[in-house]
Coordinates of C-alpha atoms and ligand atoms in Angstrom, one line a residue:
M1 CA 3.1 26.3 -13.9
D2 CA 3.9 23.3 -11.7
H3 CA 5.5 20.3 -13.6
W4 CA 7.0 16.9 -12.9
K5 CA 10.7 17.4 -12.5
T6 CA 11.5 14.3 -14.5
R7 CA 9.7 11.9 -16.8
F8 CA 10.7 9.2 -14.3
G9 CA 9.0 11.1 -11.5
F10 CA 5.8 11.2 -13.7
M11 CA 6.1 7.4 -14.3
L12 CA 6.5 6.7 -10.6
A13 CA 3.5 8.9 -9.8
A14 CA 1.4 7.2 -12.5
I15 CA 2.5 3.8 -11.3
G16 CA 1.6 4.9 -7.8
S17 CA -1.8 5.9 -9.0
A18 CA -2.3 2.6 -10.8
V19 CA -1.0 0.3 -8.1
G20 CA -3.2 0.4 -5.1
L21 CA -6.1 -1.2 -3.2
G22 CA -7.3 -2.2 -6.7
N23 CA -4.4 -4.7 -7.0
I24 CA -3.9 -5.9 -3.4
W25 CA -7.5 -5.7 -2.1
R26 CA -10.0 -5.7 -5.0
F27 CA -8.2 -7.9 -7.5
P28 CA -7.8 -10.9 -5.2
Y29 CA -11.3 -10.9 -3.7
I30 CA -12.9 -10.5 -7.1
T31 CA -10.7 -13.1 -8.7
G32 CA -11.6 -15.4 -5.8
E33 CA -15.3 -14.8 -6.4
Y34 CA -15.1 -15.4 -10.2
G35 CA -13.1 -18.6 -10.0
G36 CA -9.5 -17.6 -10.4
A37 CA -7.6 -18.4 -13.6
T38 CA -10.4 -17.9 -16.0
F39 CA -11.1 -14.4 -14.6
L40 CA -7.4 -13.6 -14.7
L41 CA -7.2 -14.6 -18.3
V42 CA -10.1 -12.3 -19.4
Y43 CA -8.7 -9.6 -17.3
L44 CA -5.3 -9.8 -19.0
V45 CA -6.8 -9.7 -22.4
F46 CA -8.7 -6.6 -21.5
V47 CA -5.6 -4.9 -20.0
F48 CA -3.5 -5.5 -23.0
L49 CA -6.0 -5.2 -25.8
L50 CA -8.0 -2.3 -24.5
G51 CA -6.6 -0.9 -21.3
I52 CA -3.1 0.1 -22.4
P53 CA -4.2 1.6 -25.8
L54 CA -7.0 3.6 -24.0
L55 CA -4.6 4.7 -21.3
L56 CA -2.4 6.2 -24.0
A57 CA -5.5 7.9 -25.5
E58 CA -6.3 9.4 -22.0
F59 CA -2.7 10.5 -21.4
S60 CA -2.6 12.2 -24.9
I61 CA -5.7 14.3 -24.1
G62 CA -4.0 15.7 -20.9
K63 CA -0.7 16.2 -22.5
A64 CA -2.1 18.0 -25.5
G65 CA -4.8 19.8 -23.5
Q66 CA -2.3 21.1 -20.9
K67 CA -5.0 21.5 -18.2
D68 CA -7.2 19.6 -15.8
A69 CA -9.9 17.1 -16.6
V70 CA -12.4 19.7 -17.7
G71 CA -9.9 22.4 -19.0
S72 CA -8.1 20.0 -21.3
F73 CA -11.3 19.2 -23.2
K74 CA -12.1 22.9 -23.4
N75 CA -8.7 23.6 -24.9
L76 CA -8.9 20.9 -27.5
A77 CA -12.6 21.2 -28.3
P78 CA -13.8 24.7 -27.6
N79 CA -17.5 25.4 -27.7
T80 CA -18.5 21.7 -27.5
K81 CA -19.9 19.6 -24.8
W82 CA -16.9 17.3 -24.6
H83 CA -15.7 18.9 -21.3
W84 CA -18.6 17.1 -19.6
T85 CA -16.6 13.9 -20.0
G86 CA -14.0 15.5 -17.8
F87 CA -16.6 16.7 -15.4
M88 CA -18.0 13.2 -15.0
G89 CA -14.4 12.1 -14.2
V90 CA -14.2 14.7 -11.5
I91 CA -17.4 13.4 -9.9
G92 CA -16.3 9.8 -10.4
G93 CA -12.9 10.5 -8.7
I94 CA -14.6 12.1 -5.7
L95 CA -16.9 9.1 -5.4
I96 CA -14.1 6.6 -5.7
L97 CA -12.0 8.3 -3.1
S98 CA -15.0 8.4 -0.7
F99 CA -15.0 4.6 -0.4
Y100 CA -11.4 4.1 -1.2
S101 CA -10.4 6.1 1.9
V102 CA -12.7 4.0 4.0
V103 CA -10.8 0.8 3.0
A104 CA -7.5 2.6 3.3
G105 CA -8.5 3.6 6.8
W106 CA -9.1 -0.1 7.7
S107 CA -5.6 -0.8 6.5
L108 CA -4.1 2.0 8.6
Y109 CA -6.0 0.7 11.6
Y110 CA -4.6 -2.8 11.1
L111 CA -1.1 -1.5 10.7
Y112 CA -1.5 0.4 13.9
S113 CA -2.9 -2.6 15.7
Y114 CA -0.1 -4.8 14.7
V115 CA 2.6 -2.2 15.5
T116 CA 1.2 -1.6 19.0
G117 CA 0.9 -5.4 19.6
Q118 CA -2.9 -5.5 19.9
F119 CA -3.2 -8.2 17.3
T120 CA -0.3 -10.4 18.4
D121 CA -2.3 -12.7 20.7
V122 CA -5.4 -13.1 18.5
T123 CA -6.0 -16.7 17.5
P124 CA -6.4 -17.5 13.7
D125 CA -10.2 -17.8 13.9
G126 CA -10.5 -14.6 16.0
F127 CA -10.1 -12.2 13.1
G128 CA -13.6 -12.7 11.6
P129 CA -15.3 -11.5 14.8
I130 CA -12.7 -8.7 15.4
F131 CA -13.2 -7.3 11.9
E132 CA -17.0 -7.5 12.0
D133 CA -17.1 -5.9 15.4
W134 CA -14.8 -3.2 14.6
I135 CA -16.3 -2.0 11.3
S136 CA -19.8 -2.0 12.8
N137 CA -18.6 0.8 15.2
S138 CA -19.5 4.2 14.0
L139 CA -16.6 6.3 15.1
S140 CA -13.4 4.4 15.1
P141 CA -13.4 3.6 11.4
L142 CA -14.2 7.2 10.6
F143 CA -11.2 8.3 12.7
W144 CA -8.8 6.2 10.7
Q145 CA -10.4 7.3 7.4
V146 CA -9.9 11.0 8.4
L147 CA -6.3 10.3 9.4
F148 CA -5.7 8.7 6.0
L149 CA -7.3 11.6 4.1
G150 CA -5.4 14.0 6.2
V151 CA -2.1 12.6 5.1
T152 CA -3.3 12.6 1.5
L153 CA -4.3 16.2 1.9
L154 CA -0.9 17.2 3.3
I155 CA 0.9 15.8 0.2
V156 CA -1.5 17.1 -2.4
V157 CA -1.6 20.6 -1.0
R158 CA 2.2 20.8 -1.7
G159 CA 1.6 20.5 -5.4
I160 CA 3.1 18.3 -8.1
K161 CA 6.9 18.6 -7.9
G162 CA 7.1 19.4 -4.1
G163 CA 4.5 17.0 -2.9
I164 CA 3.2 14.3 -5.2
E165 CA 6.4 13.5 -7.0
K166 CA 8.5 13.4 -3.8
A167 CA 6.0 11.1 -2.0
N168 CA 6.0 8.7 -4.9
V169 CA 9.7 8.6 -5.4
L170 CA 9.9 7.5 -1.8
L171 CA 6.9 5.1 -1.7
M172 CA 7.2 3.2 -4.9
P173 CA 10.6 1.5 -4.6
V174 CA 9.8 0.4 -1.0
L175 CA 6.5 -0.9 -2.1
A176 CA 8.1 -3.0 -4.9
L177 CA 10.6 -4.5 -2.6
L178 CA 8.1 -5.4 0.1
M179 CA 5.8 -7.0 -2.4
V180 CA 8.4 -9.3 -4.0
F181 CA 9.6 -10.3 -0.5
M182 CA 6.1 -11.2 0.5
A183 CA 5.4 -13.2 -2.6
M184 CA 8.6 -15.2 -2.2
Y185 CA 7.9 -15.9 1.4
V186 CA 4.4 -17.2 0.7
L187 CA 5.6 -19.5 -2.0
T188 CA 7.6 -21.4 0.6
L189 CA 4.4 -22.4 2.5
D190 CA 3.0 -25.9 2.3
G191 CA 0.1 -26.2 -0.1
A192 CA 1.1 -23.1 -2.0
W193 CA 0.8 -25.1 -5.2
E194 CA -3.0 -25.4 -4.9
G195 CA -3.2 -21.6 -4.8
M196 CA -1.0 -21.3 -7.9
K197 CA -3.3 -23.8 -9.7
F198 CA -6.3 -21.7 -8.8
L199 CA -4.7 -18.6 -10.1
F200 CA -3.2 -20.0 -13.3
Q201 CA -5.2 -23.0 -14.4
P202 CA -8.4 -21.8 -16.2
E203 CA -11.7 -23.6 -16.3
W204 CA -13.1 -23.0 -19.7
S205 CA -16.7 -23.6 -18.8
Q206 CA -16.7 -20.4 -16.8
L207 CA -16.1 -18.3 -20.0
G208 CA -19.9 -18.7 -20.5
N209 CA -20.7 -16.5 -17.6
P210 CA -21.6 -13.1 -19.0
D211 CA -21.2 -11.4 -15.7
L212 CA -17.5 -12.2 -15.8
Y213 CA -16.8 -9.8 -18.7
L214 CA -18.2 -6.6 -17.2
T215 CA -16.5 -7.4 -13.9
A216 CA -13.1 -8.1 -15.6
L217 CA -13.5 -4.9 -17.7
G218 CA -14.3 -2.8 -14.6
Q219 CA -11.4 -4.3 -12.7
A220 CA -9.0 -3.7 -15.6
F221 CA -10.0 -0.1 -15.9
F222 CA -10.1 0.5 -12.1
S223 CA -6.7 -1.0 -11.7
L224 CA -5.2 1.1 -14.5
S225 CA -6.9 4.2 -13.0
L226 CA -8.4 4.5 -16.5
G227 CA -11.5 6.6 -17.4
V228 CA -11.8 9.1 -14.6
A229 CA -9.3 11.6 -16.0
G230 CA -6.9 11.2 -13.1
M231 CA -4.3 9.9 -15.5
L232 CA -5.2 12.7 -17.9
T233 CA -4.5 15.2 -15.1
Y234 CA -1.1 13.7 -14.3
A235 CA -0.1 13.7 -18.0
S236 CA -1.0 17.4 -18.2
Y237 CA 2.0 18.2 -15.9
L238 CA 4.5 16.6 -18.3
K239 CA 7.0 18.8 -20.1
E240 CA 6.7 18.9 -23.8
K241 CA 9.8 16.9 -24.5
D242 CA 8.7 13.9 -22.3
R243 CA 7.2 11.2 -24.6
L244 CA 4.2 9.1 -23.7
P245 CA 4.1 5.7 -25.4
A246 CA 6.9 3.8 -23.6
A247 CA 5.8 5.2 -20.3
T248 CA 2.3 4.1 -20.9
V249 CA 3.3 0.5 -21.7
G250 CA 5.5 0.5 -18.7
I251 CA 2.8 1.6 -16.4
G252 CA 0.3 -0.9 -17.7
V253 CA 2.7 -3.8 -17.5
L254 CA 3.8 -2.9 -14.0
D255 CA 0.3 -2.5 -12.7
T256 CA -0.5 -6.0 -14.0
V257 CA 2.6 -7.5 -12.6
F258 CA 1.7 -6.0 -9.2
A259 CA -1.8 -7.6 -9.4
V260 CA -0.4 -11.0 -10.3
I261 CA 2.1 -10.8 -7.5
A262 CA -0.7 -9.9 -5.1
G263 CA -2.5 -13.0 -6.3
I264 CA 0.6 -15.1 -5.8
M265 CA 0.9 -13.6 -2.4
I266 CA -2.7 -14.3 -1.3
F267 CA -4.1 -17.4 -3.0
P268 CA -1.3 -19.9 -2.0
A269 CA -1.6 -18.6 1.5
V270 CA -5.4 -19.0 1.5
F271 CA -5.2 -22.5 0.2
S272 CA -2.4 -23.6 2.4
F273 CA -4.5 -22.7 5.4
G274 CA -7.7 -24.0 4.0
L275 CA -9.6 -20.7 4.2
D276 CA -12.6 -19.5 2.2
I277 CA -11.6 -17.9 -1.1
G278 CA -14.9 -16.3 -2.0
Q279 CA -15.2 -14.0 1.0
G280 CA -15.6 -10.7 -0.8
P281 CA -14.2 -7.4 0.4
P282 CA -13.0 -8.6 3.8
L283 CA -10.7 -11.1 2.2
V284 CA -7.4 -9.4 3.1
F285 CA -8.7 -8.1 6.4
I286 CA -9.9 -11.5 7.8
T287 CA -8.2 -14.2 5.8
L288 CA -4.7 -12.8 5.7
P289 CA -4.5 -12.0 9.4
S290 CA -5.6 -15.5 10.2
I291 CA -2.7 -16.8 8.2
F292 CA -0.3 -14.3 9.7
A293 CA -1.4 -15.5 13.2
S294 CA -0.4 -19.1 12.4
M295 CA 3.0 -18.2 10.8
P296 CA 6.3 -17.9 12.5
M297 CA 7.2 -14.2 12.7
G298 CA 3.6 -13.5 11.6
T299 CA 3.4 -10.1 13.3
I300 CA 6.4 -8.8 11.3
V301 CA 5.0 -10.2 8.1
A302 CA 1.6 -8.5 8.9
I303 CA 3.3 -5.2 9.6
I304 CA 5.0 -5.4 6.2
F305 CA 1.8 -6.4 4.5
F306 CA -0.4 -3.7 5.9
G307 CA 2.4 -1.1 5.6
L308 CA 2.5 -2.0 1.9
L309 CA -1.3 -1.9 1.5
T310 CA -1.4 1.5 3.2
M311 CA 1.4 3.0 1.0
A312 CA -0.1 1.6 -2.2
A313 CA -3.5 3.1 -1.2
L314 CA -1.9 6.4 -0.4
S315 CA -0.2 6.9 -3.7
S316 CA -3.5 6.1 -5.5
A317 CA -5.5 8.4 -3.2
I318 CA -3.1 11.2 -4.0
S319 CA -4.0 10.9 -7.7
L320 CA -7.7 10.7 -6.9
L321 CA -7.6 13.9 -4.8
E322 CA -5.4 15.7 -7.4
L323 CA -8.1 15.1 -10.0
P324 CA -10.8 17.4 -8.5
V325 CA -8.2 19.7 -6.9
S326 CA -6.7 20.3 -10.3
F327 CA -10.1 21.1 -11.7
F328 CA -11.1 23.5 -8.9
S329 CA -7.8 25.3 -9.0
R330 CA -7.1 25.5 -12.7
T331 CA -10.5 25.8 -14.3
V332 CA -12.7 27.2 -11.5
G333 CA -9.9 29.5 -10.2
M334 CA -9.7 28.6 -6.5
T335 CA -6.3 28.5 -4.8
R336 CA -4.7 25.0 -4.6
K337 CA -5.0 25.2 -0.8
A338 CA -8.7 26.1 -0.7
A339 CA -9.4 23.5 -3.4
T340 CA -7.6 20.8 -1.5
Y341 CA -9.3 21.5 1.8
M342 CA -12.7 21.7 0.1
C343 CA -12.4 18.5 -1.9
T344 CA -11.1 16.5 1.0
S345 CA -14.0 17.7 3.1
I346 CA -16.6 16.7 0.5
I347 CA -14.9 13.3 0.1
F348 CA -14.9 12.7 3.8
V349 CA -18.5 13.6 4.2
L350 CA -19.5 11.3 1.3
G351 CA -17.2 8.6 2.8
I352 CA -19.1 8.5 6.0
A353 CA -22.0 6.8 4.2
S354 CA -19.7 4.0 3.0
S355 CA -18.3 3.5 6.4
L356 CA -21.6 3.5 8.3
G357 CA -22.8 1.0 5.7
F358 CA -21.0 -1.6 7.6
G359 CA -22.7 -0.7 10.9
I360 CA -25.8 1.3 11.6
W361 CA -26.7 1.7 7.9
S362 CA -26.1 -1.9 6.9
G363 CA -29.7 -2.1 5.9
V364 CA -29.2 0.5 3.2
G365 CA -28.2 -0.8 -0.2
I366 CA -29.2 -2.7 -3.3
G367 CA -29.8 -6.4 -3.1
D368 CA -27.0 -7.8 -1.0
K369 CA -24.7 -4.9 -1.8
N370 CA -24.1 -2.3 1.0
I371 CA -23.4 1.4 0.3
L372 CA -19.7 0.9 -0.3
D373 CA -20.4 -2.0 -2.7
V374 CA -22.9 0.0 -4.6
I375 CA -20.6 3.0 -5.1
D376 CA -17.7 0.7 -6.0
F377 CA -19.9 -1.2 -8.5
V378 CA -21.3 2.0 -10.2
T379 CA -17.9 3.7 -10.5
A380 CA -15.8 0.7 -11.6
N381 CA -18.4 -0.9 -13.9
I382 CA -20.2 2.1 -15.3
T383 CA -18.4 5.4 -14.8
L384 CA -14.9 4.1 -15.7
P385 CA -15.9 2.2 -18.9
L386 CA -18.1 5.1 -20.0
G387 CA -15.4 7.7 -19.3
A388 CA -12.8 5.6 -21.1
I389 CA -15.0 5.1 -24.1
L390 CA -16.0 8.8 -24.3
M391 CA -12.3 9.6 -24.4
A392 CA -11.7 7.0 -27.1
V393 CA -14.5 8.4 -29.2
F394 CA -13.1 11.9 -28.6
V395 CA -9.7 10.8 -29.9
G396 CA -11.0 8.5 -32.6
W397 CA -13.9 10.5 -34.0
Y398 CA -13.7 14.1 -32.9
L399 CA -10.0 14.7 -33.5
D400 CA -8.8 14.1 -37.0
K401 CA -6.6 11.1 -37.5
E402 CA -3.4 13.0 -38.0
Q403 CA -4.0 15.0 -34.8
A404 CA -4.8 12.0 -32.8
I405 CA -1.7 10.1 -33.8
K406 CA 0.5 13.2 -33.3
N407 CA -0.9 13.6 -29.8
S408 CA -0.3 9.9 -29.0
E409 CA 3.4 10.5 -29.9
I410 CA 3.7 7.0 -31.4
E411 CA 6.5 7.2 -33.9
T412 CA 6.2 3.9 -35.8
P413 CA 3.4 4.2 -38.4
V414 CA 2.3 0.5 -38.2
V415 CA 2.0 0.7 -34.4
A416 CA 0.2 4.1 -34.7
N417 CA -2.4 2.6 -37.1
V418 CA -3.1 -0.5 -34.9
W419 CA -3.5 1.8 -31.9
Y420 CA -5.8 4.1 -33.9
V421 CA -8.0 1.2 -35.0
I422 CA -8.3 -0.1 -31.5
V423 CA -9.2 3.3 -30.1
K424 CA -11.6 4.3 -32.8
Y425 CA -13.4 1.0 -33.5
L426 CA -12.5 -2.0 -31.4
A427 CA -12.7 -0.5 -27.9
P428 CA -16.0 1.2 -28.4
V429 CA -17.5 -1.9 -30.0
I430 CA -16.3 -4.3 -27.3
V431 CA -17.4 -2.1 -24.5
L432 CA -20.8 -1.5 -26.1
L433 CA -21.3 -5.3 -26.5
I434 CA -20.4 -5.9 -22.9
A435 CA -22.7 -3.1 -21.8
I436 CA -25.6 -4.6 -23.8
A437 CA -24.9 -8.1 -22.5
S438 CA -24.9 -6.8 -18.9
I439 CA -28.1 -5.0 -19.3
F440 CA -29.8 -8.2 -20.4
V441 CA -28.2 -10.2 -17.6
L442 CA -28.9 -7.8 -14.7
Ligands
LIG1 N1 -5.9 2.3 -9.8 C1 -6.1 2.4 -8.4 C2 -6.0 1.0 -7.7 O1 -5.8 0.0 -8.4 C3 -7.5 3.0 -8.1 C4 -7.7 4.2 -8.9 C5 -8.8 4.3 -9.7 C6 -6.9 5.4 -8.7 C7 -9.1 5.4 -10.5 C8 -7.2 6.5 -9.5 C9 -8.2 6.5 -10.4 O2 -6.1 0.9 -6.6
NA2 NA1 -4.2 -0.9 -9.9

């Protein structure tokens, strides 16, 4: 069977999955909408208290189950319904990639437009109309989405060692360098300090907003790629000797560092140019280009930024595609090639809806949410927490304690016990409370 060549290769691929549009596109605009530092604080608590322990639980299912999202549960819990958890993940992964590839397509289009010089003469206030005009087209955004999905397909079809691992070993170091460079550059701008205050100085009164908790939970799980069994799938390709705990902590910490750096990169820039922080999804597609347009060497900085965004999106999209491909090839019995082409086609067709939701289908949606917003909301705030909690309940309540701890590969007994209590009691209770609170608020 196909495996990661090294544990380091697995780590890079898992970091590649975690670090993506979630950090650089979703985290800043949501943090902007929810007031900055207070949101960041709740988010950080969720990542460290729940996210990382649950990520280890998810990894442990894949590593012990040795198969895809569905097959791993069938191996560990034969003749039960637990594999439906994995099946929900497969559907969730397909839905996430359907809108994720739309936004990734925007990023690719921006990259292309900067490289070919089409954006060089646009004035700072010209990007709002440019973006609105362009996404309301039916065909052009779909073209870029297909192109992005095509690249993803070409990597996934080559398998774990030959495709996914190689791509990530190349992408991730470049990504890290570009990002640190961008953040340092932005901090030299006038007024950067206001942005740092927004990101790091909490306003306690906002802690009373119940909506904040579900959004922070969803963002934490989305960012860690937690709860859809994509990480489970990646862990199933590990060799027996490669241990989980340290890798899990490393992945969780790095994903968080990337999100905070993205914040440091974006908020100071937004404040120093006096732009609107609460813009929602277009934030990095309207606000940042306006900033680039008024900077010296802005085009180069823009090329670096959208190159970065596209690469980060690609390494996450790879994991989102591998999730259903792994299910259809290992449990259903299709060839990898057929599974990859089929899944990519399904994802593209579903993605059309999210894309057209910015144009001819802009009337379709719930409240002020368009199709993309609805799919994003449902997957991040419902599917992921539900999936993660089902996995926690599986590890905490279905498996016996000895088995669960053995699968987690934690060697220090105290740490193992703390982890077990979080997975078995704390995480399900907190998520349940947030779910109940949200139902009353909605
Ligand atoms: N974690 C990715 C991001 O932050 C998104 C993702 C979610 C990837 C779920 C895989 C599974 O962009
Ligand atoms: Na992320």
